[in-house]
XYZ file of C-alpha atoms in Angstrom:
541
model
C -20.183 -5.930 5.666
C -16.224 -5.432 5.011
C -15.748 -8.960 6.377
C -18.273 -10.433 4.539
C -16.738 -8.777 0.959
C -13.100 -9.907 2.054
C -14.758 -13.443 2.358
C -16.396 -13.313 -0.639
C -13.361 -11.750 -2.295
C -11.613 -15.462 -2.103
C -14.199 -17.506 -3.878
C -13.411 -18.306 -7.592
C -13.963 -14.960 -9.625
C -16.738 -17.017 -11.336
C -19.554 -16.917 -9.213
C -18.836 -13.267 -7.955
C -20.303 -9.859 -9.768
C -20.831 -6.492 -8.392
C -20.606 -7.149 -5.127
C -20.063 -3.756 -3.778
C -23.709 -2.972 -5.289
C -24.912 -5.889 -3.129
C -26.606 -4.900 0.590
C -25.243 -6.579 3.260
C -28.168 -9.277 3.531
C -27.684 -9.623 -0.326
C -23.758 -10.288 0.454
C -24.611 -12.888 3.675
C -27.702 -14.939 1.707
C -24.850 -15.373 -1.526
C -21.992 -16.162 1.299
C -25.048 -18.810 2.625
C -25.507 -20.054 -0.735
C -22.033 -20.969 -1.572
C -20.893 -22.268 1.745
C -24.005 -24.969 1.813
C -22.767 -26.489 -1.484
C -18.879 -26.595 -0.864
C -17.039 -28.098 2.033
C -14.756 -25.765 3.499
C -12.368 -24.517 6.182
C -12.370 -20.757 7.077
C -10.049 -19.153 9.770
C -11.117 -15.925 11.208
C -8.428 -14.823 13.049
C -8.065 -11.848 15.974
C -11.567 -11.127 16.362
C -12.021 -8.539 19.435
C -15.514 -9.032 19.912
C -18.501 -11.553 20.284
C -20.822 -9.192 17.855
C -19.114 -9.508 14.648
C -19.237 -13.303 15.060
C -23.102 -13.736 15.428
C -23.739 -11.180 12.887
C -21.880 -14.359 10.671
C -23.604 -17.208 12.132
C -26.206 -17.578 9.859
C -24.005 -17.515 6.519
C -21.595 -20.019 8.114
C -24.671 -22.343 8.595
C -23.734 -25.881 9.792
C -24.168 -28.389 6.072
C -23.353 -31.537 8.262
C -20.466 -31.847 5.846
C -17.143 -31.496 7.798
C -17.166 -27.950 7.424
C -15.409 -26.024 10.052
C -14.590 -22.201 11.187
C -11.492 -21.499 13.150
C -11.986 -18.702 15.031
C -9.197 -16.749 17.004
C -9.123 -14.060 19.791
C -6.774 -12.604 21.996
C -10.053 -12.155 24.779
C -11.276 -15.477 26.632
C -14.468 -13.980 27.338
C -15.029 -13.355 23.243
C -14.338 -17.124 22.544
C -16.798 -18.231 25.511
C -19.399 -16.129 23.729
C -18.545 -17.558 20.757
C -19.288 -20.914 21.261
C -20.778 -21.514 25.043
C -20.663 -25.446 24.339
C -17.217 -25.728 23.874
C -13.927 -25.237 25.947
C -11.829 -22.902 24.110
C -8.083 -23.729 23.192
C -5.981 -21.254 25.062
C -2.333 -21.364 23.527
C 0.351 -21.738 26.201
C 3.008 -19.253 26.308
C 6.902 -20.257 24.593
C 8.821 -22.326 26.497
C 11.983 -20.958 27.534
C 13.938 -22.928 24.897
C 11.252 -22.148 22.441
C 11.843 -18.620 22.962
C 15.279 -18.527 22.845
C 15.002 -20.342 19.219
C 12.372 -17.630 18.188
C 14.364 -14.736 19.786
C 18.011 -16.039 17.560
C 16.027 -16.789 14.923
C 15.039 -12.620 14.525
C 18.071 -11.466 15.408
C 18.927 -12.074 12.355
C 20.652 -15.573 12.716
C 24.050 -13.669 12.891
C 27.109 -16.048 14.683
C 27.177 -13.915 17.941
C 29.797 -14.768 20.318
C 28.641 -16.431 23.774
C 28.512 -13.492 25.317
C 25.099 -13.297 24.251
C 24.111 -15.997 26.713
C 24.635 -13.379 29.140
C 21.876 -11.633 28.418
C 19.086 -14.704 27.632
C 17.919 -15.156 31.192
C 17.244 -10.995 30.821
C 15.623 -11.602 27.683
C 13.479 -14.441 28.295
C 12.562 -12.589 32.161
C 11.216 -10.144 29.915
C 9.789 -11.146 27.085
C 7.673 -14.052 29.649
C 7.240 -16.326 26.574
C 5.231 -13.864 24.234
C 5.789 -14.479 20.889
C 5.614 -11.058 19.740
C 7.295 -9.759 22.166
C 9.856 -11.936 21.195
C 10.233 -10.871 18.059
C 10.020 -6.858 18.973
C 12.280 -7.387 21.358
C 14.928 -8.938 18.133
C 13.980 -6.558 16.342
C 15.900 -3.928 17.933
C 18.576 -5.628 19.054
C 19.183 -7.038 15.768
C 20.122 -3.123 14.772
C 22.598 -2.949 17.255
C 25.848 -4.213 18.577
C 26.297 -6.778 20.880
C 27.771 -4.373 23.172
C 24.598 -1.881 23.438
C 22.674 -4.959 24.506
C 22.704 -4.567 28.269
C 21.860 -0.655 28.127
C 19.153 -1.869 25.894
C 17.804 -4.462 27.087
C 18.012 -2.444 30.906
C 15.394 -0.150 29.438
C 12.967 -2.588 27.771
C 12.948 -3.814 31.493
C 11.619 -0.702 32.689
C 9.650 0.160 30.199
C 5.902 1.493 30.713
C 2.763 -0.395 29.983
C -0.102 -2.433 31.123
C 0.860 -5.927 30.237
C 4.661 -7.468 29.447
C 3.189 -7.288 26.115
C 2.609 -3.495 25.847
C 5.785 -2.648 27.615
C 7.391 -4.092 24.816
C 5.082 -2.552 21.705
C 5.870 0.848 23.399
C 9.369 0.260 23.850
C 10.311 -0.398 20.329
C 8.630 2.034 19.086
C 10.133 4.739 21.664
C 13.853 3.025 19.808
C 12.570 3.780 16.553
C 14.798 6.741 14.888
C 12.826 10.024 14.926
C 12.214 9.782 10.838
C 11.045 6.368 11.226
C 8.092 7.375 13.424
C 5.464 8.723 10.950
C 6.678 6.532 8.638
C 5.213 3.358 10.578
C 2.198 5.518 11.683
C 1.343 6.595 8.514
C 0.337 2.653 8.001
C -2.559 3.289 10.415
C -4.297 5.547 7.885
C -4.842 1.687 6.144
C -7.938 -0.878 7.363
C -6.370 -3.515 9.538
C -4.466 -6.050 8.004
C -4.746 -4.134 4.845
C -2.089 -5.480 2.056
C -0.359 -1.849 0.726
C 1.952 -2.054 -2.235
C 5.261 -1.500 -1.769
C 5.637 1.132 -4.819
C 2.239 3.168 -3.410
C 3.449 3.265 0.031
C 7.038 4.588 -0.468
C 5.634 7.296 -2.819
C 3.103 8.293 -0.257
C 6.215 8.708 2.345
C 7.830 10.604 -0.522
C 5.203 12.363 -1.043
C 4.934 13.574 2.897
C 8.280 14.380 3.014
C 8.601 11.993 5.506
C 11.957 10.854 3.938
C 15.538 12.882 4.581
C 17.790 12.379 1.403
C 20.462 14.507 -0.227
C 19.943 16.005 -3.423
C 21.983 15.351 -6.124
C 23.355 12.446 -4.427
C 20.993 9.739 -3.221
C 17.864 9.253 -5.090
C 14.620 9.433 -3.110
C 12.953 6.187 -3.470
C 16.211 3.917 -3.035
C 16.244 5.869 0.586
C 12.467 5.214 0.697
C 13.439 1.211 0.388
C 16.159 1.977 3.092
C 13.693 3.039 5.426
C 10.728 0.191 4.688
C 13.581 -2.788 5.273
C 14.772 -0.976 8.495
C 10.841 -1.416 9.847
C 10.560 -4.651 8.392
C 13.900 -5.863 10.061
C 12.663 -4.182 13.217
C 9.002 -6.602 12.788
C 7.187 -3.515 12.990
C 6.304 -4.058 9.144
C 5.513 -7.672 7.600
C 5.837 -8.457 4.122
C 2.671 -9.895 3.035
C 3.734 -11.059 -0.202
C 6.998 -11.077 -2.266
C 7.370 -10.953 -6.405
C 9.086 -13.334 -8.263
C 12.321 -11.750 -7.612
C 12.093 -12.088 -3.523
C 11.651 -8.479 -3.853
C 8.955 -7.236 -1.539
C 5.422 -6.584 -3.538
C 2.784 -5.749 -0.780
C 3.240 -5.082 3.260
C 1.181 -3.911 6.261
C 1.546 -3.322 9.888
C 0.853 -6.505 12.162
C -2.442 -6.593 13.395
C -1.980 -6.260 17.400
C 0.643 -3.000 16.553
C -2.281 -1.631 14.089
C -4.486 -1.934 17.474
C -2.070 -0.747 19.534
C -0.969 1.911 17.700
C -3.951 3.884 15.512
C -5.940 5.406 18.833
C -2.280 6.515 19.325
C -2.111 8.119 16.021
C -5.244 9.629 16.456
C -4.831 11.052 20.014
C -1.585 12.841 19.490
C -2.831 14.845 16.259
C -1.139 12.837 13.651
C -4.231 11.003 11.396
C -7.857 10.591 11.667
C -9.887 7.540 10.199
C -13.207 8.253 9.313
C -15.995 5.937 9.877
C -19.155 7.931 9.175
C -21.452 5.691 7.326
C -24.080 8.441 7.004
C -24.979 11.654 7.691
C -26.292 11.497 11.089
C -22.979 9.375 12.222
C -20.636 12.415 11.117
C -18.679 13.630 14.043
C -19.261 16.581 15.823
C -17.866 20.117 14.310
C -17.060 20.687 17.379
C -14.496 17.528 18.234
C -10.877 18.930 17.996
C -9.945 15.224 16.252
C -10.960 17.189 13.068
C -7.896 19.693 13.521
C -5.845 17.038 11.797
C -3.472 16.655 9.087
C -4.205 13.296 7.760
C -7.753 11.798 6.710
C -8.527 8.048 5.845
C -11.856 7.767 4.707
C -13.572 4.350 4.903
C -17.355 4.861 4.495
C -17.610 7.960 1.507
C -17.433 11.608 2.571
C -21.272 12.878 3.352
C -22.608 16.195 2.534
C -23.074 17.576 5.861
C -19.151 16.497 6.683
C -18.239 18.372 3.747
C -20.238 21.590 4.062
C -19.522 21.938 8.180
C -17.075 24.860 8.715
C -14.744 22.496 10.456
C -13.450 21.378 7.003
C -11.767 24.814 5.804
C -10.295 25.271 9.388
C -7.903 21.564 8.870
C -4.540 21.809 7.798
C -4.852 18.578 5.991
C -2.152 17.305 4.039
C -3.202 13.504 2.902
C -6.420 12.312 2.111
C -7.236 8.839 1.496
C -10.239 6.764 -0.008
C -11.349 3.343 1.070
C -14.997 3.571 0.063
C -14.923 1.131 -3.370
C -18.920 0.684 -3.460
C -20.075 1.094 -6.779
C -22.326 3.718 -6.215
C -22.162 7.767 -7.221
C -19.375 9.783 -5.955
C -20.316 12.833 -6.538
C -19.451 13.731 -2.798
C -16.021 13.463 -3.650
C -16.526 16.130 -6.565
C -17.899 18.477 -3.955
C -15.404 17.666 -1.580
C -12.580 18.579 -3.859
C -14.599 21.545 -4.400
C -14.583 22.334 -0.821
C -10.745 22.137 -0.878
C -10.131 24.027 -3.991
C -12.542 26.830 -2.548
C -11.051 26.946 0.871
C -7.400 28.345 1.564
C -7.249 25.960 4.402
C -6.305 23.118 2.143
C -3.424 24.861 0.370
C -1.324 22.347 2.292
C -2.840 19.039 0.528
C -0.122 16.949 -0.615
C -1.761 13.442 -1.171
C -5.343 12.658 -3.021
C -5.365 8.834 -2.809
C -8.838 7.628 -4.339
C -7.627 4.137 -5.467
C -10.333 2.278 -5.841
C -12.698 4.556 -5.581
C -15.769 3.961 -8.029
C -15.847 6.942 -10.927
C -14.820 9.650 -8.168
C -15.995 13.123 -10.123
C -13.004 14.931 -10.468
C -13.448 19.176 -10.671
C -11.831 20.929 -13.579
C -9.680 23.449 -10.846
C -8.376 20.375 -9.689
C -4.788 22.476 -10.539
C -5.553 24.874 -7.853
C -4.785 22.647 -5.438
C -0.642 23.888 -5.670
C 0.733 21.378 -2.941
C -0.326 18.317 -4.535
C 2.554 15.876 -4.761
C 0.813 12.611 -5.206
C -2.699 11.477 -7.353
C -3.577 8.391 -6.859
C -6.656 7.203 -9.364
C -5.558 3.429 -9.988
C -8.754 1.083 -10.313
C -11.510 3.883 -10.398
C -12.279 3.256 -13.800
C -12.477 7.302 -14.669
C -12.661 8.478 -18.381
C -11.219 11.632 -18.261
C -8.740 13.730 -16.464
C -8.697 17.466 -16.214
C -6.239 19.519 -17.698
C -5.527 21.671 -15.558
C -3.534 18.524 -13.836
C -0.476 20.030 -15.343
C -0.731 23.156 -13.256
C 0.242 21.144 -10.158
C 4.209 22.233 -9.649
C 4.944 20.028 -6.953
C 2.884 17.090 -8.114
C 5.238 13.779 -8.304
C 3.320 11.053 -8.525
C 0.253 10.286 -11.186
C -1.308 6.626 -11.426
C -3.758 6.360 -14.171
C -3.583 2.761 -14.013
C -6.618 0.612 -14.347
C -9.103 3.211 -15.907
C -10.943 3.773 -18.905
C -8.668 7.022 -20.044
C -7.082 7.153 -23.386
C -5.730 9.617 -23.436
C -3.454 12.202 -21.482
C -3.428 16.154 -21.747
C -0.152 17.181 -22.932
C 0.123 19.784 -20.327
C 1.290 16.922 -17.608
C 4.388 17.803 -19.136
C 3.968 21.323 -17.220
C 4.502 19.271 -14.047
C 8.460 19.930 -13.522
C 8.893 17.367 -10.558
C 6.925 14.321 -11.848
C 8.346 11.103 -11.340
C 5.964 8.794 -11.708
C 3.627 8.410 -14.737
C 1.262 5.251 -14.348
C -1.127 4.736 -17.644
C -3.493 2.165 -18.679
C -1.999 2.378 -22.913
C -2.673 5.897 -22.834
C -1.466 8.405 -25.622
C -0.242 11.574 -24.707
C -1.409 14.404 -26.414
C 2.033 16.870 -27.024
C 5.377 15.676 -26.650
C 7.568 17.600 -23.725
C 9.150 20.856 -24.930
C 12.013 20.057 -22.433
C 13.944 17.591 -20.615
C 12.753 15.970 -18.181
C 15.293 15.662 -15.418
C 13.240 14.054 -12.344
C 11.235 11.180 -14.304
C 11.653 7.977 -12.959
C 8.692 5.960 -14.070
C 6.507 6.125 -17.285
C 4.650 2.784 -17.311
C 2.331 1.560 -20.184
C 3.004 4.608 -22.764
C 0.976 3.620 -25.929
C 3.006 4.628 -29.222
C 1.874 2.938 -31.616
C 2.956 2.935 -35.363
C 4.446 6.514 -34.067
C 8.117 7.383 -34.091
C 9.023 7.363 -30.149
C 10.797 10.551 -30.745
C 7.157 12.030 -31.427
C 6.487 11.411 -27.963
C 9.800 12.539 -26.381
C 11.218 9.047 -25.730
C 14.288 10.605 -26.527
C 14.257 13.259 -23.600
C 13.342 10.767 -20.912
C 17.187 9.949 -19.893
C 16.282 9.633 -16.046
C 13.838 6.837 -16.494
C 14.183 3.871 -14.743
C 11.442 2.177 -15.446
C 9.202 1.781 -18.494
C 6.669 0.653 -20.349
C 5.882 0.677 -24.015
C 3.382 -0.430 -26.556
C 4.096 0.402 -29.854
C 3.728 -1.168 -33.336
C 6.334 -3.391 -35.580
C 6.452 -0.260 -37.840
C 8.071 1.426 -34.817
C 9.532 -1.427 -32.770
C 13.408 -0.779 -34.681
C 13.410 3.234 -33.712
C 11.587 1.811 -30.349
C 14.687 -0.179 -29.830
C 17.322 2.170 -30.284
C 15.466 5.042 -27.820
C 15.576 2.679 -24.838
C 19.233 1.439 -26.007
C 19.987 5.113 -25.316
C 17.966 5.286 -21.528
C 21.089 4.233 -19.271
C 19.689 4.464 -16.373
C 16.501 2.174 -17.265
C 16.263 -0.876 -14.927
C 12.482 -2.348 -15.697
C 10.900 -2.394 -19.247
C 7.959 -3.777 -20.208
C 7.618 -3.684 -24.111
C 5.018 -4.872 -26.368
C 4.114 -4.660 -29.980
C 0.777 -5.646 -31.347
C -1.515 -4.386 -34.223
C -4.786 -2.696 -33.602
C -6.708 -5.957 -32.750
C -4.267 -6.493 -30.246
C -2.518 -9.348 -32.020
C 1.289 -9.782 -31.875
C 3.250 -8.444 -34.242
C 7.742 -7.984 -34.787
C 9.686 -6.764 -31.884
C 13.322 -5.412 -32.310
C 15.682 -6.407 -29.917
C 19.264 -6.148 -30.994
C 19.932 -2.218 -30.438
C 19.038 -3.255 -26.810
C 21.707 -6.266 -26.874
C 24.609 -3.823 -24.836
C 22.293 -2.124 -22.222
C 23.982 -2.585 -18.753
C 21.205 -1.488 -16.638
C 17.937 -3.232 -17.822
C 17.599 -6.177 -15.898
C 13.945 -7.103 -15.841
C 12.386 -7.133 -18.920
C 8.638 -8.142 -19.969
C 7.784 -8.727 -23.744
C 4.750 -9.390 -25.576
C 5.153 -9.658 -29.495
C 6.883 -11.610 -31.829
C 11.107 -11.606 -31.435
C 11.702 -11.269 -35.044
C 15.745 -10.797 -34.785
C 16.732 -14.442 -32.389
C 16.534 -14.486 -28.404
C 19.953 -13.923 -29.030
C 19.950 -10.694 -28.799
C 18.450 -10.004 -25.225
C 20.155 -7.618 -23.052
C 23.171 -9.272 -21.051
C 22.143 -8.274 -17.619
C 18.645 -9.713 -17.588
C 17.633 -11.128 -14.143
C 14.580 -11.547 -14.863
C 12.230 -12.341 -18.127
C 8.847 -12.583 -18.848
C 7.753 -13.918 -22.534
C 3.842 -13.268 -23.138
């Protein structure tokens, strides 16, 4: 059913609606529709076994139109099943020369001296032609110097494994640095090939703890970003796609590593996915895998799950939501419940229910002390509880993408937030006091409201922000975030109550030295002119 929704998910918006109300012979007849009408090529690529492809076959129905499905597997016997009629197309390992481009190429195309020819035969011995292997393999040499190569590469030789292939998966992940180790594995807690944002997955690490950083003297997420491009240089992480910038926008672990690497997760302690479509699929109470710190949920948490004594005896301390059918999720209210009610989940330091359709949120939702990170984004919620500003530790809030309004002022009782993500939302009450640790406060609405009201004024730290407000307010706007030093990202509009553009004042912003991508919807009524100097990038809307 998953595969048939990601299919889906890539035909023109147009012909798609509630899909995740949809059974799955509702989602294959639509898939069956579409696909008789249009030519097409699909690409299905690492499938592990026969049974997910003849649960397909019917949508993918042969139109006698030039239509074709690419299908790819790492297991000759799948591909046989597959298709008995036809000889599969087994790919030929890298020629030696091939692999030597591939292996300079991820090094990092540095000008090595030709000492480095001493060690290709090594390499290549090693590596037998395997493309990934190739590039793990680069990947850790690439962090070190020439010299270390030999010692290196000596291990990677003798290495443990099954195939060349593993010997080489385990090996660079044995080199990784001790504080980069749950921060790959923490990927696994994602579906396969799942595309993660950049921004929620370094906050998630933050939130953890998973990151080491001085206080006072390096700031949290640029270490965060430190630690992401050391995996990615490593190719244990792969940007998936990039912004406009070239800055990274989503990532996710390559798909043989995820394979590789979640039953690992999962049999030394460190996460648990949960599959359990229903209540007679839940796992045992008994199974120790439920002693766990770390819970990705993929199918909705069941009653019986919830209610099973195994749940207060966890020491969990992330839980995260996949389940985006738009259906009631009232289990989530009751497993909140369970967690506010138990002192076995004082340690909870991650609720991530993006995407999660209208999850009920419980009005004690504060007693869970140890919260660090809220995740809400696309759950289209109306209301949040105010007892949200009870959580002391909590750090990260994204709001973004509901149907809320409006904020309680008491987030402002949250002393180490750092990231506010609204949808336009007002805020209630002003803070009484500076606000030292805010980073982010995206899409604050303002209105015809002096920004001061809403403690613009206070938020010195910020380094990125986002504004709506009103031509009434756009000059006092103006000179608040001329006075924000540290402020880096701004997205500013000014429109009436229809939503129509109306004046925006940019000249007290003309001198800022730090803002250097800037989005703006409204009319410029003082000249382009007087844009801030240091502007990388600009969006007009």
């Amino acid at each position: 059913m998953d595969l048939l929704l990601i299919i889906l998910k890539q035909i023109p918006r147009c012909v798609l609606k509630d899909l995740e109300l949809m059974s799955e012979k509702e989602l294959s007849d639509m898939l069956f529709k579409y696909l008789m009408e249009h030519r097409f090529l699909i690409v299905l690529d690492d499938f592990q076994t026969a049974d997910v492809w003849v649960k397909l076959i019917r949508p993918f129905a042969d139109a006698v139109n030039g239509s074709r499905v690419i299908l790819t597997t790492r297991d000759l016997n799948v591909a046989k099943q597959a298709d008995p009629w036809s000889s599969p197309l087994q790919l030929r390992p890298l020629a030696d020369e091939e692999s030597w481009s591939l292996f300079l190429k991820k090094v990092g195309g540095q000008e090595y001296n030709t000492d480095i020819n001493n060690s290709k035969a090594d390499i290549l011995r090693i590596c037998h032609g395997l493309p990934l292997a190739i590039v793990l393999l680069g990947g850790v040499l690439s962090t070190l110097e020439l010299r270390e190569w030999s010692r290196v590469i000596d291990l990677a030789h003798h290495s443990v494994g099954e195939s060349p292939l593993s010997k080489i998966v385990n090996f660079s992940y044995h080199q990784l640095p001790s504080v980069l180790k749950p921060c790959f594995l923490y990927l696994a807690l994602f579906p396969k090939a799942y595309e993660i944002r950049r921004r929620r997955l370094l906050q998630l690490w933050l939130a953890e703890g998973f990151v080491q950083f001085l206080p006072d003297v390096s700031i949290p997420e640029d270490e965060a970003k430190i630690y992401l491009e050391e995996l990615v240089c490593r190719n244990m992480i792969e940007i998936a796609r990039w912004k406009s910038d070239r800055s990274p926008k989503t990532c996710r672990m390559p798909s043989f590593l995820y394979d590789h690497f979640l039953p690992k997760a999962m049999n030394i302690g460190f996460l648990h996915v949960h599959h359990c479509k229903s209540d007679s699929d839940c796992t045992s109470t008994d199974s120790p895998e439920f002693h766990i710190p770390r819970l990705a949920d993929q199918f909705g948490v069941k009653s019986n799950c919830i209610s099973n004594s195994h749940i207060g005896k966890r020491k969990l301390r992330s839980y995260i939501s996949f389940n985006s059918q738009k259906r009631s999720n009232s289990e989530i209210r009751m497993f909140l419940k369970t967690m506010i009610n138990r002192s076995g989940f004082v340690l909870l330091k991650v609720l991530d229910l993006e995407g999660v359709y209208r999850p009920l949120l419980p009005s004690k939702l504060g007693k869970l002390q140890n919260l660090r990170y809220i995740g809400l984004r696309w759950t289209g919620l109306d209301s949040c509880p105010a007892s949200i500003g009870d959580l002391p530790c909590l750090e990260t809030l994204d709001l973004k993408y509901t149907n809320i309004t409006t904020l309680p002022g008491s987030i402002w009782k949250a002393k180490k937030l750092r990231h506010l993500y609204m949808n336009e939302m007002s805020i209630q009450k002003p803070p009484k006091v500076f606000s030292p640790n805010l980073q982010t406060v995206m899409e604050l609405h303002i209105g015809a409201n002096s920004p001061k009201t809403f403690g613009l004024n206070k938020f010195t730290s910020l380094r990125k922000l986002g504004l709506t407000c009103h031509s009434k307010s756009a000059a006092e706007t103006a000179e608040c975030i001329s006075e924000l030093g540290n402020l880096q990202t701004l997205r500013l509009k000014s429109r009436d109550p229809f939503g129509q553009p109306v004046d925006l004042v940019l000249a007290p912003m003309k001198e800022h030295r730090s803002l250097s991508n800037l989005y703006l919807f409204g009319v410029i009524s003082d000249g382009i002119d007087n844009l801030p100097r240091n502007l990388t990038t600009l969006t007009l809307s």
